[in-house]
Amino acid sequence: MFSQFNPQQLQAVYYLDSPLLVLAGAGSGKTKVITGKIVHLVQNVGYQPQQIAAITFTNKAAQEMRERIASMVSNTVSGSLNICTFHALGLKIIRHEAAHLGLKKRFSILDSTDCAKILTELVQASGKEQIFHIQQQISLWKNALISPEQAVLAAQNDWEKQAANAYASYNATLSAYHAVDFDDLIRLPCLLFQDNADIKYQWQMKLRYLLVDECQDTNACQYALLRHLTGNEARFTVVGDDDQSIYAWRGADIANLKKLQDDYKNLKIIKLEQNYRSTQRILRVANAVIAHNPKLFDKKLWSHYADGDFVQVLTCQDEQHEADTIANKIQHNRLIKNAKFSDFAVLYRGNHQARVFEEALRNARIPYRISGGQSFFDKAEIKDILAYMRLLTNPDDDQAFLRAATSPKRGIGESTMSKLNELARQFGQSLYDAARRQGALSVLPRHAQSAMEKWLAFIQKYRHLAETMNANIVLEKMLEEIAYKRYLIDNNKEKQGEMRWQNVQDFVDWIARKSDEKNLFEITQNIALLNILDNQKQEEMDAVHLSTLHSAKGLEYPFVFLAGCEEGLFPHQDSIDEGNLDEERRLMYVGITRAKQTLTITHAIKRKQAGHWQFNEPSRFLDEMPLDDIQIFGRKNTAPIVSQTEGNARLDAIRQKLAGKIK
C-alpha cells in the first residue's frame, strides 16, 4: 500500500523516534498519511488497535478515515480503533469517569437551544441577541479553560461582569441537572486529568499513540487534552497547516502549532508540499496571496500537473449580474467540458450571500445544495417533539425528560429539577423513576408537587396511548393538549412561529405517511437512521454546491467560483476593523485551493445592503495575485464579460449542435 506514497509521506508514516508535526499543505494527502500510519502502527510496530486514537474535528472526517482504514485492515482491527472527534473522545471519557466528575451515569447532554433556554431564565436580558453573545462568551471561556470564578475576577466592565455571573449561575444549573453542554465534553476531561493523576495515567495507558488532524484548529482546551493524554512519553503525530487556520472566532489558536515546539523540544517536523489537487497556476496564485502573511513555518505548494487555465477575475455590475454570470458559466462549462453539476462549487464569505445564487440557479434550472444547511430533524421545534417521543419510548431518557418538561413550561422550574436530580443521584435512578418513588415529591413545595404529579400522569397517559394508537394520532392529541402551537407563536415573532408550526405539521404528516411503521416506539428508534440516510442522499445528489468558505474547508471541486471578493465583504469589514486580516487572507487561500481545474473570482461594482447601494473596491487580495496567472474581464480597458444574451445564444448553439449529433 505504501508504493503510492511520496518520500515525505513515507517519512511521516514511519517516523516514531519522537513527537511529530506533519505540516500538510492543502491537497497534500494528510488523511492518506494518518491512515497509513495507523496501519503501520498495527501491522508493523505491534500496537493493539484499541491503543490508537485518531482525533478529527468533524464526524465526516472521522467517517472518511474509518472507511479508508476498513479497506486496508480486517474488520476486527478497524472496529477496535478509536477514530472519532475531540468531542466524541471527551464523551467517552466522561461516561467512563462520570462518578469522579460528580455526574450520574445517565447524565444529559444539552444542545445550544437547551442551553439558551437556561440562560434566558437566569439573565434579565433584553432579547435573543444578548443571550447569544453571552452564550458565545461562555463558550470561549470554557474553551480557554477559564473557570466562572476566574471570569468574575477578570471582568473589566459591566457587560463582562454580567456574562461572568451568568456563567457561574449557568454552570451551577447544569450541575444541578446532571447535564453538560458541548464545550464541557472536552473541558471536563481536562479538569479531571488536571486534578487526578491516577485517572490521567490510566487513560495514557489505554491510548498509547495519538494522531490529531487539523491541529491548527485546536483551542486551548483541546490542546490541553492532547498534552494530558500524551504525557511524558509523547507518542503522537499531529497534522496541521498554519496557512489554513480560519477558526479564531470560535476559539482556535494558531499559536498551538508554535507551542508544540516549546512544549516538546524534540519535536520532529516533516513538510508535505506536493499538492495532488490543483494545477500549477492555481497553486502559484495561492502561494502568492498567502506569502503576504507572517509565517510560522515556510512552505510552498507545488504540483506535477501542468499550468492549466488562467484564473479569471470577473467584474460584475451588481450581485444579480454576478449570480446570473456564474449560473451561465456553469451551464456553459458543463456542456463544453462534459461535467456534472456536482463538479461545480460557488463559495462566498457569508451565509446571507446564498439567496441571490439560489434564485439565479433556480431560474436557470440548475440543481443545487447548500452546505451546512440545518437538517429538518435539528430544528428546535422538531427536537421538542422528538424529546416527547423519546420520553414516551424510554422514560429513563433524562435529556428528553428535561426538554419535554420545559417545552412548553408546566410549572417545573430549576429548583424542582435540582431536588429531583439529587434524589435521582442518591438512588441511582432516572429522573422519571426518582419522581415516582414513594414519598419523593413530598420534599417539593405544594405547587411544584402538583405540577410534577400532573407531568407524570401526562407521561403515563400518552405512553398508554402510544401502545394502542397510530403515532401520528398520538402526536396530534398531545400537541393539542400541550397547546404547542400557541407556545410557538407566543415565543417567536408571528411569522417565524407560524413557520415553525408548519414544520411540526409537516413532521406529523410525514409520520402519518409511513405505512410500514405506525408504532411510535419503532418510529422513534429509527429516526436517527433516517436522518443519516437523508444526509447521504443529499451528498449523492448531482447538484452545484453552494457554501461559505468556512464550510468548504477540506473539500475540492474541478470548477470553483469565489464570489463577492470586495473590500468590506471579503475581507470582512469586522476583520479589517479588528486587525484580523491575516485570518481573512488564510480564508482566501483556503478558497483558492479548493479548485482542481478552473478558478473564477467575481466581485461587484455595487451591492445592495439594507436597501441601499454600496460601492466597494475590489478585494485587496486580488492585487496580491500574480498578473501572469490571472485574466481580468469586465473592467475598463479589459475584455467584457459575456452578456446574458450572448451566453443564452451560445447555449442555444450548443444545444442545437448536440441535438444534431443525437439525430
XYZ file of C-alpha atoms in Angstrom, residues 174-487:
314
model
C -26.006 22.326 34.626
C -24.533 20.677 37.703
C -27.955 20.556 39.371
C -29.431 18.984 36.240
C -26.553 16.484 35.957
C -26.132 17.880 32.463
C -23.218 19.001 30.308
C -23.024 21.208 27.240
C -20.977 20.725 24.079
C -17.904 22.569 25.414
C -17.939 20.528 28.645
C -17.270 17.366 26.642
C -13.628 18.444 26.371
C -13.357 20.809 29.351
C -14.425 18.262 31.993
C -11.883 15.580 30.973
C -9.174 18.271 31.085
C -10.192 19.321 34.610
C -10.393 15.678 35.701
C -6.901 14.879 34.377
C -5.568 18.085 35.896
C -6.843 17.098 39.365
C -6.452 13.300 39.296
C -3.060 11.995 38.185
C -4.077 8.339 38.636
C -7.036 8.561 36.240
C -4.917 10.518 33.774
C -2.268 7.778 33.842
C -4.921 5.100 33.258
C -6.064 6.885 30.077
C -2.473 7.356 28.925
C -2.070 3.597 29.216
C -5.317 2.989 27.324
C -4.411 5.317 24.452
C -0.757 4.610 23.709
C -0.498 6.529 20.424
C -2.423 9.629 19.321
C -2.872 11.068 15.836
C -4.518 14.512 15.644
C -5.859 16.018 12.428
C -6.128 19.791 11.757
C -4.004 20.719 14.786
C -4.025 24.396 13.753
C -7.748 24.467 14.638
C -7.312 23.350 18.262
C -8.326 25.684 21.066
C -6.659 25.858 24.485
C -8.914 23.126 25.885
C -8.264 20.677 23.036
C -4.530 21.342 23.180
C -4.581 20.711 26.944
C -6.392 17.385 26.384
C -3.674 16.391 23.899
C -0.999 17.291 26.455
C -2.717 15.304 29.222
C -3.220 12.180 27.106
C 0.277 12.075 25.586
C 2.087 12.577 28.896
C 5.844 12.287 29.245
C 6.259 9.642 26.563
C 4.694 11.984 23.975
C 3.834 9.309 21.463
C 1.875 11.276 18.912
C 1.676 12.637 15.385
C -0.220 15.856 14.748
C -1.071 17.108 11.280
C -1.692 20.783 10.589
C -1.222 23.768 8.318
C -0.767 27.276 9.700
C -1.913 28.659 6.322
C -5.368 27.095 6.813
C -6.142 28.315 10.343
C -9.528 30.034 9.891
C -11.444 29.460 13.136
C -10.066 32.019 15.609
C -13.611 33.376 16.012
C -14.611 30.161 17.781
C -11.502 29.897 19.954
C -8.983 28.138 17.677
C -5.427 29.284 18.357
C -2.854 29.039 15.567
C -0.169 29.589 18.226
C -0.704 25.981 19.360
C 1.488 24.879 16.450
C 4.258 27.099 17.836
C 3.597 25.864 21.399
C 4.281 22.314 20.241
C 7.887 23.316 19.579
C 8.175 24.901 23.027
C 6.457 22.069 24.911
C 8.195 19.241 23.036
C 11.827 20.183 22.457
C 12.495 17.030 20.428
C 9.562 17.645 18.081
C 10.253 16.453 14.528
C 8.765 18.493 11.652
C 8.048 16.996 8.223
C 6.582 19.140 5.432
C 4.150 17.870 2.798
C 4.337 20.406 -0.045
C 3.383 18.340 -3.095
C -0.234 19.096 -3.976
C -2.275 16.366 -5.691
C -5.328 18.517 -6.351
C -4.762 21.738 -8.267
C -2.998 22.996 -11.388
C 0.309 24.819 -11.079
C -1.323 28.148 -11.951
C -3.889 27.861 -9.157
C -1.114 26.989 -6.708
C 1.029 29.951 -7.819
C -1.903 32.273 -7.128
C -2.460 30.653 -3.710
C 1.239 30.845 -2.787
C 1.447 34.500 -3.868
C -1.534 35.524 -1.714
C -0.508 33.660 1.433
C 3.068 34.961 1.126
C 1.755 38.317 2.436
C 1.089 36.706 5.852
C 3.732 36.294 8.559
C 4.899 32.675 8.614
C 5.178 30.206 11.455
C 6.728 27.731 9.010
C 7.962 28.272 5.443
C 6.069 26.115 2.975
C 5.357 26.335 -0.754
C 2.873 24.137 -2.576
C 3.784 22.634 -5.944
C 2.131 20.189 -8.311
C 3.139 17.789 -11.081
C 0.118 18.999 -13.066
C 0.514 21.494 -15.941
C -0.194 25.220 -15.647
C -3.822 24.780 -16.687
C -6.365 27.557 -17.315
C -5.795 31.148 -16.259
C -7.559 32.224 -13.073
C -10.365 34.509 -14.250
C -11.348 37.662 -12.362
C -14.787 38.960 -13.371
C -16.005 42.484 -12.547
C -19.817 42.359 -12.367
C -22.298 45.250 -12.217
C -24.123 44.107 -9.083
C -24.920 40.940 -7.134
C -27.699 39.926 -9.528
C -25.351 40.229 -12.511
C -22.748 38.278 -10.533
C -25.175 35.432 -9.796
C -26.531 35.292 -13.373
C -22.993 35.307 -14.799
C -21.961 32.389 -12.592
C -25.126 30.438 -13.481
C -24.445 30.954 -17.210
C -20.817 29.892 -16.863
C -21.851 26.740 -15.003
C -24.242 25.808 -17.833
C -21.625 26.615 -20.479
C -18.749 24.720 -18.818
C -20.963 21.750 -18.011
C -21.787 21.299 -21.682
C -18.449 22.003 -23.328
C -16.397 20.123 -20.693
C -18.848 17.259 -20.223
C -19.005 17.965 -16.482
C -21.587 17.112 -13.828
C -23.363 19.764 -11.785
C -21.646 18.329 -8.690
C -18.274 19.311 -10.208
C -19.098 22.989 -9.518
C -18.952 24.979 -6.281
C -19.891 28.587 -5.550
C -18.099 29.800 -2.416
C -18.785 33.036 -0.503
C -17.839 34.761 2.746
C -21.243 34.899 4.487
C -24.472 32.886 4.519
C -26.508 35.954 3.515
C -24.937 35.828 0.033
C -26.584 32.493 -0.792
C -30.081 33.819 -1.582
C -29.256 35.548 -4.879
C -27.336 32.484 -6.111
C -30.254 30.224 -5.213
C -32.576 32.418 -7.285
C -30.219 32.521 -10.275
C -29.672 28.760 -10.235
C -33.398 28.067 -9.900
C -34.121 30.402 -12.827
C -31.528 28.534 -14.899
C -32.983 25.183 -13.759
C -29.676 24.177 -12.206
C -29.960 21.832 -9.192
C -28.032 22.962 -6.110
C -27.494 22.135 -2.463
C -26.343 24.368 0.365
C -23.564 23.139 2.615
C -24.154 23.343 6.320
C -27.898 23.669 5.896
C -29.811 22.666 9.022
C -31.243 19.169 8.982
C -35.021 19.064 9.386
C -34.551 16.895 12.479
C -32.228 19.521 14.009
C -34.817 22.304 14.033
C -35.698 23.335 17.604
C -39.427 22.623 17.221
C -38.790 19.143 15.784
C -36.312 18.395 18.559
C -39.018 19.369 21.064
C -41.436 16.847 19.553
C -38.697 14.222 19.327
C -37.993 14.788 23.045
C -41.625 13.870 23.803
C -41.397 10.824 21.512
C -38.124 9.702 23.113
C -39.597 10.162 26.592
C -42.674 8.095 25.749
C -40.425 5.414 24.251
C -37.898 5.489 27.107
C -38.909 7.448 30.235
C -35.370 6.954 31.610
C -34.016 9.349 28.935
C -33.160 12.248 31.245
C -32.265 14.610 28.404
C -35.694 14.084 26.845
C -37.334 14.431 30.290
C -35.655 17.818 30.844
C -36.534 19.177 27.403
C -40.120 17.950 27.279
C -40.855 19.166 30.812
C -39.968 22.738 29.832
C -41.232 22.943 26.224
C -43.734 24.422 26.953
C -43.183 25.264 30.634
C -45.526 23.489 33.009
C -44.590 24.895 36.422
C -41.491 22.733 36.800
C -38.553 25.071 37.393
C -34.843 24.878 38.214
C -35.368 24.375 41.957
C -37.708 21.427 41.365
C -35.326 19.837 38.867
C -32.377 20.360 41.207
C -34.124 18.483 44.039
C -35.249 15.762 41.654
C -31.702 15.397 40.336
C -30.382 14.955 43.872
C -32.937 12.212 44.501
C -32.037 10.551 41.194
C -28.359 10.639 42.061
C -28.952 9.417 45.616
C -30.893 6.361 44.468
C -29.048 5.824 41.144
C -32.262 6.245 39.179
C -33.545 8.243 36.229
C -35.435 11.486 36.854
C -38.666 9.718 35.944
C -38.136 6.834 38.363
C -36.950 9.165 41.127
C -40.097 11.282 40.787
C -42.264 8.156 41.067
C -40.610 6.890 44.270
C -42.895 6.598 47.273
C -42.910 9.948 49.074
C -40.288 11.507 46.760
C -42.410 14.514 45.845
C -43.021 15.411 49.497
C -39.731 17.359 49.523
C -41.229 19.792 46.999
C -43.439 22.823 47.685
C -47.164 22.175 47.178
C -47.386 23.915 43.755
C -44.284 22.118 42.426
C -45.564 18.801 43.769
C -48.850 19.309 41.949
C -47.071 20.271 38.700
C -44.852 17.197 38.840
C -47.783 14.877 39.573
C -49.618 16.239 36.515
C -46.483 15.807 34.399
C -46.024 12.172 35.468
C -49.701 11.476 34.770
C -49.296 13.065 31.333
C -46.360 10.750 30.517
C -48.259 7.674 31.711
C -51.350 8.609 29.720
C -49.500 9.067 26.443
C -47.289 6.021 26.936
C -50.508 4.000 27.115
C -51.981 5.757 24.056
C -48.761 5.122 22.116
C -49.252 1.379 22.620
C -52.760 1.411 21.166
C -52.903 4.228 18.571
C -51.080 5.199 15.412
C -48.136 7.502 16.094
C -49.495 10.498 14.176
C -52.800 10.405 16.101
C -50.945 10.237 19.417
C -48.844 13.261 18.423
C -51.849 15.267 17.237
C -53.680 14.687 20.546
C -50.564 15.508 22.548
C -49.808 18.719 20.620
C -53.353 19.899 21.192
C -53.236 19.105 24.916
C -49.960 20.980 25.499
C -51.099 23.889 23.257
C -47.821 23.686 21.348
C -48.983 25.921 18.510
C -49.794 28.726 20.967
C -46.412 28.172 22.642
